mmCIF file of C-alpha atoms in Angstrom:
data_model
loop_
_atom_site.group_PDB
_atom_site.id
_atom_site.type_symbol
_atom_site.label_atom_id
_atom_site.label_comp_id
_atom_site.label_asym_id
_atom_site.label_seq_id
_atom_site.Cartn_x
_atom_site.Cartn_y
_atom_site.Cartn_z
ATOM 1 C CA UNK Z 1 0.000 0.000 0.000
ATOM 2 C CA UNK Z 2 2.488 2.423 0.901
ATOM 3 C CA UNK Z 3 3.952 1.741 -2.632
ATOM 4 C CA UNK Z 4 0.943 1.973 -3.970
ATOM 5 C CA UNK Z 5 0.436 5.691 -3.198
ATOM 6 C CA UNK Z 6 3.846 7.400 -3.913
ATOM 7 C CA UNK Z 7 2.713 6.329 -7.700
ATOM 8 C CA UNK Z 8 -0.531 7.300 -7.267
ATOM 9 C CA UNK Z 9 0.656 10.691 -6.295
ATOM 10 C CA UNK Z 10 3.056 10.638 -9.186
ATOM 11 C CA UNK Z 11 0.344 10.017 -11.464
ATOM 12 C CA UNK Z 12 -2.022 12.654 -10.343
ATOM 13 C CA UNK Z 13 0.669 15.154 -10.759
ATOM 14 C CA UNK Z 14 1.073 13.732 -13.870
ATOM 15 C CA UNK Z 15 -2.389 14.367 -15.035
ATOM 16 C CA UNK Z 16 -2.642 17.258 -13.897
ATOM 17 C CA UNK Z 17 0.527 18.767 -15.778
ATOM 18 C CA UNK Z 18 -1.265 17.829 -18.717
ATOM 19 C CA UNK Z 19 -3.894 19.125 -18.374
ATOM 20 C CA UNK Z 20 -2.265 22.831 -18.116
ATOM 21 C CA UNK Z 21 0.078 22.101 -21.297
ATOM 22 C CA UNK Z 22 -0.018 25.686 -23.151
ATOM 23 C CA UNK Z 23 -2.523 25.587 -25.668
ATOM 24 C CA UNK Z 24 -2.713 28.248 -28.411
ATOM 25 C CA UNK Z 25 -6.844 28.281 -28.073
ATOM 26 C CA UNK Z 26 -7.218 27.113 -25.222
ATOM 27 C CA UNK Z 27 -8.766 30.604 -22.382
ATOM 28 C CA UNK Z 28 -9.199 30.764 -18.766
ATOM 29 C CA UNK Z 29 -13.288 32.054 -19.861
ATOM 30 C CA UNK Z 30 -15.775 30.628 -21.874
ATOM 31 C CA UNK Z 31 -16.761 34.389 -22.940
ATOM 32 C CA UNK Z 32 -12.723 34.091 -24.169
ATOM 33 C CA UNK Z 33 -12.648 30.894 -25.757
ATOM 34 C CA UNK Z 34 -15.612 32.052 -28.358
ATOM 35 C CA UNK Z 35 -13.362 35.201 -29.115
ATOM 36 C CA UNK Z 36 -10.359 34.190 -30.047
ATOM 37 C CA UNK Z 37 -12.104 30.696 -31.729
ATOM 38 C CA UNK Z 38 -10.468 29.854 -34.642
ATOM 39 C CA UNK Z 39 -11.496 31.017 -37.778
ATOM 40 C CA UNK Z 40 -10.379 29.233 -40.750
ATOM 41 C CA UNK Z 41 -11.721 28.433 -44.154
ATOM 42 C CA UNK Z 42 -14.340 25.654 -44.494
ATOM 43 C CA UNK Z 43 -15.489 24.023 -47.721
ATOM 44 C CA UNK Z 44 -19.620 24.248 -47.757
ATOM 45 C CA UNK Z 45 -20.156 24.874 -44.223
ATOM 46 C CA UNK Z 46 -22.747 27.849 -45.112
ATOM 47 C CA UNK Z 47 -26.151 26.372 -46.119
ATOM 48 C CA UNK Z 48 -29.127 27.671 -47.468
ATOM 49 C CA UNK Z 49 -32.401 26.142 -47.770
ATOM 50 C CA UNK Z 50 -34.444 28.430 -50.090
ATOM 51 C CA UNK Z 51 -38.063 28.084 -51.291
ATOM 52 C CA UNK Z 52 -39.175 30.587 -53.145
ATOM 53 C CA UNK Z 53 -42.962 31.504 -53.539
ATOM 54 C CA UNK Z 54 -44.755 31.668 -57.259
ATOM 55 C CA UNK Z 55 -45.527 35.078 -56.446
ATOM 56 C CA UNK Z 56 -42.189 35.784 -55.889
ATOM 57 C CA UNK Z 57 -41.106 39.438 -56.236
ATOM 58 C CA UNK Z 58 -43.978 40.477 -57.914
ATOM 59 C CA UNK Z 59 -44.445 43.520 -59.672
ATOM 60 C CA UNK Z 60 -48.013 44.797 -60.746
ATOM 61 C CA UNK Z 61 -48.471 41.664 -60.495
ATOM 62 C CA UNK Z 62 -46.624 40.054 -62.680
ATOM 63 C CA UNK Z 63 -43.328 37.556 -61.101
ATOM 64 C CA UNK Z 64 -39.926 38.130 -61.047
ATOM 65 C CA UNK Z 65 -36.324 36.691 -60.127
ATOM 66 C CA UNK Z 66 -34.876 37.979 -57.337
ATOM 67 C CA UNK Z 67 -31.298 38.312 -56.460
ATOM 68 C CA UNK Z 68 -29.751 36.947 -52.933
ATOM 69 C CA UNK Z 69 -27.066 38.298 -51.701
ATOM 70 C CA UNK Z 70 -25.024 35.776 -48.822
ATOM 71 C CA UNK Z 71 -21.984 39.012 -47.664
ATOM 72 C CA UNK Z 72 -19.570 37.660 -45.140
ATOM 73 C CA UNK Z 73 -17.273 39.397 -42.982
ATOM 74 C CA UNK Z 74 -14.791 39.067 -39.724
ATOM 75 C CA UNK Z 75 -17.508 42.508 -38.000
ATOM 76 C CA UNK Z 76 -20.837 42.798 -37.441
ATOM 77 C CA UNK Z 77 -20.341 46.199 -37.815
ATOM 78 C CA UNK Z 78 -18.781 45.856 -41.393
ATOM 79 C CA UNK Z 79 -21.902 44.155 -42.267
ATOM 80 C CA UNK Z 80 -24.432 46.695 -40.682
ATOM 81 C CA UNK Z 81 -22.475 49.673 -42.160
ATOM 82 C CA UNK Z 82 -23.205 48.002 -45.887
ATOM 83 C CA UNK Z 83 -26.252 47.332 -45.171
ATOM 84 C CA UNK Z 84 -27.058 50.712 -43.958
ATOM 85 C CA UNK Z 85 -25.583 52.149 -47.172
ATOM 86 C CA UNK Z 86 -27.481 52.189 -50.348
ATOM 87 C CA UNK Z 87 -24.891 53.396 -52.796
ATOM 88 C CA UNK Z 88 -22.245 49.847 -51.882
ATOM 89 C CA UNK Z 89 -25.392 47.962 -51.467
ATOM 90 C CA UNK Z 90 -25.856 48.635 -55.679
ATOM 91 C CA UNK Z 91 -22.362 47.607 -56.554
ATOM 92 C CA UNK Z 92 -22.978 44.350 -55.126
ATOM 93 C CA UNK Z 93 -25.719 43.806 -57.541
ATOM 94 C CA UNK Z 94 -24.159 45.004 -59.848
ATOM 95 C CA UNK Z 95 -21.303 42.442 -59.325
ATOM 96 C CA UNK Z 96 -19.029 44.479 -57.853
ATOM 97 C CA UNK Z 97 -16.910 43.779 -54.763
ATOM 98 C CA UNK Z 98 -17.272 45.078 -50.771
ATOM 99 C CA UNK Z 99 -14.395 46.387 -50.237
ATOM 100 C CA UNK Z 100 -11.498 45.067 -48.310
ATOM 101 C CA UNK Z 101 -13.513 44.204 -44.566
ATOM 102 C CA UNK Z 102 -15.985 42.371 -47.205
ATOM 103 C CA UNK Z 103 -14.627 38.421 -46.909
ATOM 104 C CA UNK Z 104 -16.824 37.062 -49.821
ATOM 105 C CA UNK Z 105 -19.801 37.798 -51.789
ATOM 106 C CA UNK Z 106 -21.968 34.916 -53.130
ATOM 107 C CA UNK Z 107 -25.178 36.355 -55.633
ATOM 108 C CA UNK Z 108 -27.986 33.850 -56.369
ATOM 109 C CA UNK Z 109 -30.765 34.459 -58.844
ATOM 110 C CA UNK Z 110 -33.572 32.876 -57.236
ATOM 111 C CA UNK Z 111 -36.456 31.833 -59.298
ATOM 112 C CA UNK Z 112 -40.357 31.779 -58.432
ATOM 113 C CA UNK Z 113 -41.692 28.772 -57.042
ATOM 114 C CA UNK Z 114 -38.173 27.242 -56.376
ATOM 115 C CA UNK Z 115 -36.758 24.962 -54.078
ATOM 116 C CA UNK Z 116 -33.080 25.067 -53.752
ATOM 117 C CA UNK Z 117 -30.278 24.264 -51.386
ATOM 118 C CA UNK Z 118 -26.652 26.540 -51.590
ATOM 119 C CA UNK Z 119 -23.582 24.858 -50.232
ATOM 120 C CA UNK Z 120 -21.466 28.038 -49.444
ATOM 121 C CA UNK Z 121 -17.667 28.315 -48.608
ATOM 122 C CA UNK Z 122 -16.967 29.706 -45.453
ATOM 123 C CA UNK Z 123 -14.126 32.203 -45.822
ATOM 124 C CA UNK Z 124 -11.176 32.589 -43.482
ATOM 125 C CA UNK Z 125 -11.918 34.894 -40.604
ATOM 126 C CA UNK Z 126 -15.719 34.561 -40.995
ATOM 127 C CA UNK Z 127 -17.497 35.191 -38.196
ATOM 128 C CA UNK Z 128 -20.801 36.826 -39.401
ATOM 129 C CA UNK Z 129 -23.151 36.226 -42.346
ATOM 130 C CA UNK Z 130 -25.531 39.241 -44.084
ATOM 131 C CA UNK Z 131 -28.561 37.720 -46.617
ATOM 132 C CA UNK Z 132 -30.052 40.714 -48.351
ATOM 133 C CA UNK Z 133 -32.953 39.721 -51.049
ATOM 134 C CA UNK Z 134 -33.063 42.186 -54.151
ATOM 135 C CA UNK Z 135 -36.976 42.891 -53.706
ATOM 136 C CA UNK Z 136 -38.189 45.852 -56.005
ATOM 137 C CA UNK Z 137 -37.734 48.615 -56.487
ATOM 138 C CA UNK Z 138 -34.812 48.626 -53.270
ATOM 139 C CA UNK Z 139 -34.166 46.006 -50.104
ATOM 140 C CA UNK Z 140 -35.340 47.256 -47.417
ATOM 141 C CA UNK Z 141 -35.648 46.078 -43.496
ATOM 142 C CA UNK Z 142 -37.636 43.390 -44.440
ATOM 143 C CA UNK Z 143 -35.210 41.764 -47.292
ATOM 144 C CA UNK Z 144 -32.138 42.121 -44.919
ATOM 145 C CA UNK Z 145 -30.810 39.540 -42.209
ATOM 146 C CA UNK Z 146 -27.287 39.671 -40.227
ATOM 147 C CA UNK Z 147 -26.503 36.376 -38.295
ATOM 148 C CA UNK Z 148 -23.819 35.078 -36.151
ATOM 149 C CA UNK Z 149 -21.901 32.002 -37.570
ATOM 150 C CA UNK Z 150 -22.606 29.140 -34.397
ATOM 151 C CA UNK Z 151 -19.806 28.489 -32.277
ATOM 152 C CA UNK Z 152 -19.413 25.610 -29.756
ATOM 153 C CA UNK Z 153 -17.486 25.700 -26.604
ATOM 154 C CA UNK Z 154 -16.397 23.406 -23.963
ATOM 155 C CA UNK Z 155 -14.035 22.990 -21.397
ATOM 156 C CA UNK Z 156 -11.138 20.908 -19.567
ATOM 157 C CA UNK Z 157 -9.566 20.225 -16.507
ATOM 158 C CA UNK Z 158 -10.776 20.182 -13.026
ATOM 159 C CA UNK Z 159 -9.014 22.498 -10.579
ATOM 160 C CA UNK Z 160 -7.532 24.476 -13.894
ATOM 161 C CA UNK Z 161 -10.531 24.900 -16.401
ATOM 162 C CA UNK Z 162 -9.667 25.909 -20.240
ATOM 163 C CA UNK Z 163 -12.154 26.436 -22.680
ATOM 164 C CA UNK Z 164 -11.774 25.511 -25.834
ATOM 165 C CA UNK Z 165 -14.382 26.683 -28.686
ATOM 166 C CA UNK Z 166 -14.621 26.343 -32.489
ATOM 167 C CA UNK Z 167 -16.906 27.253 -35.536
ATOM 168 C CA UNK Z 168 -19.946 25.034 -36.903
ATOM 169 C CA UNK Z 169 -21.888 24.974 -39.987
ATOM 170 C CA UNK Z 170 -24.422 27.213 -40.300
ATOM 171 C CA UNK Z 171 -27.587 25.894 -41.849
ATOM 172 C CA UNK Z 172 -30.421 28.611 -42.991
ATOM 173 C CA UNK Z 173 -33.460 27.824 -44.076
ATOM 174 C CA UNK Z 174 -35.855 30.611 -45.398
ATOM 175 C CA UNK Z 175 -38.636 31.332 -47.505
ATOM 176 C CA UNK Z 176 -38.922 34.206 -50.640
ATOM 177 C CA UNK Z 177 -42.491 35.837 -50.473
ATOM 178 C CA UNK Z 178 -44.161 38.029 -52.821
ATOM 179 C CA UNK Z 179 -42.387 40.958 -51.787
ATOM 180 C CA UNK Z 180 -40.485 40.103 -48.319
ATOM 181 C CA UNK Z 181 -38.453 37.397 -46.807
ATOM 182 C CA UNK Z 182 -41.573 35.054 -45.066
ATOM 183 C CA UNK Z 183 -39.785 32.404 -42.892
ATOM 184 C CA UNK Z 184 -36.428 32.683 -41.579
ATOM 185 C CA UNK Z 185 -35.018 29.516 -39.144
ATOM 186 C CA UNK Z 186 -31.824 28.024 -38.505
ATOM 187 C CA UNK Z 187 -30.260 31.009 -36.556
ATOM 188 C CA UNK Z 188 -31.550 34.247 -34.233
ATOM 189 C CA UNK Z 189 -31.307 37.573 -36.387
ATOM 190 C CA UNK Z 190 -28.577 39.712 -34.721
ATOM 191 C CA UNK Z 191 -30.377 43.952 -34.410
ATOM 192 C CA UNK Z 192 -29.950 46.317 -38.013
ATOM 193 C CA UNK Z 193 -28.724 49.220 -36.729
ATOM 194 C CA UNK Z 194 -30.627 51.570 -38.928
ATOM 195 C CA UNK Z 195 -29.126 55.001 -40.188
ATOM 196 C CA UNK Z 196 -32.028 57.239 -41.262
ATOM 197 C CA UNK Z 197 -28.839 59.443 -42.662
ATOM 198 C CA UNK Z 198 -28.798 57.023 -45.485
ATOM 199 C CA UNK Z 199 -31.843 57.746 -48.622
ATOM 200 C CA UNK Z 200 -32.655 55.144 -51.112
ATOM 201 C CA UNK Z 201 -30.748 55.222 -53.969
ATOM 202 C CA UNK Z 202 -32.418 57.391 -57.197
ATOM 203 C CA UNK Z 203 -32.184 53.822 -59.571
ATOM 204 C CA UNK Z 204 -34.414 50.952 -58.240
ATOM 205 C CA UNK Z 205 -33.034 47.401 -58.377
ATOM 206 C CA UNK Z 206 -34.784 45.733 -61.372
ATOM 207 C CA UNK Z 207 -35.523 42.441 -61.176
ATOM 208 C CA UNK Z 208 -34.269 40.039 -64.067
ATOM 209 C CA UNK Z 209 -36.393 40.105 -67.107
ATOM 210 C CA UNK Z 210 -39.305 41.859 -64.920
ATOM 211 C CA UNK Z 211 -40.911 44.902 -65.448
#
């Protein structure tokens, strides 16, 4: 017995040292561990389940495509500044790039009564997601979502807890009414921060081969 415990202690201490190895991502917090999470690129880990109604984007009555834009960036306030500004919101319809905080920009043409699924790259450094549906003449607060991308977090240890936390997919799902976005799931809208400074832009946002 009494050789019994000398190892035992050993052990423990053993354990123990392991368990406080230095660990680039590993945080004393939880709050800290979702932070600094790592951010890298992931093939198709951005999902979106659309379904589109046949009414879709309709203009004096009459159906129309409707452009969906999926903006990424490191901020949320990168994202809430474009979507807060009419004149960069164009240029992204018009196939033009965000800027330098912009990550990626993915366009979709989305047809009426369609049901589609988009497997999207997540870029490097992605931590939030805008959607903003081309509804005519302009999007407004209606045709605009910002989420989060999910992050998981857990810890280790007993007596020394690290947390550890890392990105997951993000799966959408949403539907395309007649003239606003109908059904959102799959994540919790993060606030618009409106600027009222801002005016609509003189030339609508015509839909494809509408009126």
């Amino acid at each position: 017995m009494r050789a019994i415990l000398p190892f035992m202690l050993l052990l423990s201490i053993a354990l123990l040292s392991g368990c406080t190895t230095d660990d680039n991502n590993a945080a004393s917090s939880e709050k800290q561990a979702i932070e600094q999470a790592p951010t890298p690129f992931a093939q198709g880990a951005i999902a979106l389940d659309i379904q589109t109604d046949p009414n879709l984007n309709a203009v004096h009555g009459i159906a129309n495509s409707c452009t969906l834009l999926v903006i990424q960036a490191s901020k949320s306030s990168t994202l809430n500044n474009l979507l807060n500004s009419p004149p960069r919101l164009r240029t992204l319809f018009s196939d033009a790039g965000g800027g330098d905080d912009i990550l990626k920009v993915d366009r979709y043409s989305a047809m009426p009564g369609q049901r589609i699924t988009l497997h999207i790259d997540r870029s490097q450094n992605s931590r939030y997601v805008a959607i903003v549906a081309g509804y005519y003449p302009f999007p407004q607060q209606q045709h605009r979502l910002l989420v989060a991308i999910p992050v998981i977090s857990e810890s280790d240890g007993w007596w020394n807890k690290t947390w550890h936390a890392r990105l997951q997919p993000l799966y959408l799902r949403l539907r395309l009414g007649s003239d606003s976005i109908s059904q959102f799931e799959g994540a919790k809208p993060l606030p618009l921060v409106s600027n009222t400074s801002n005016t609509l832009p003189d030339t609508p946002v015509r839909p494809a081969g509408g009126a």
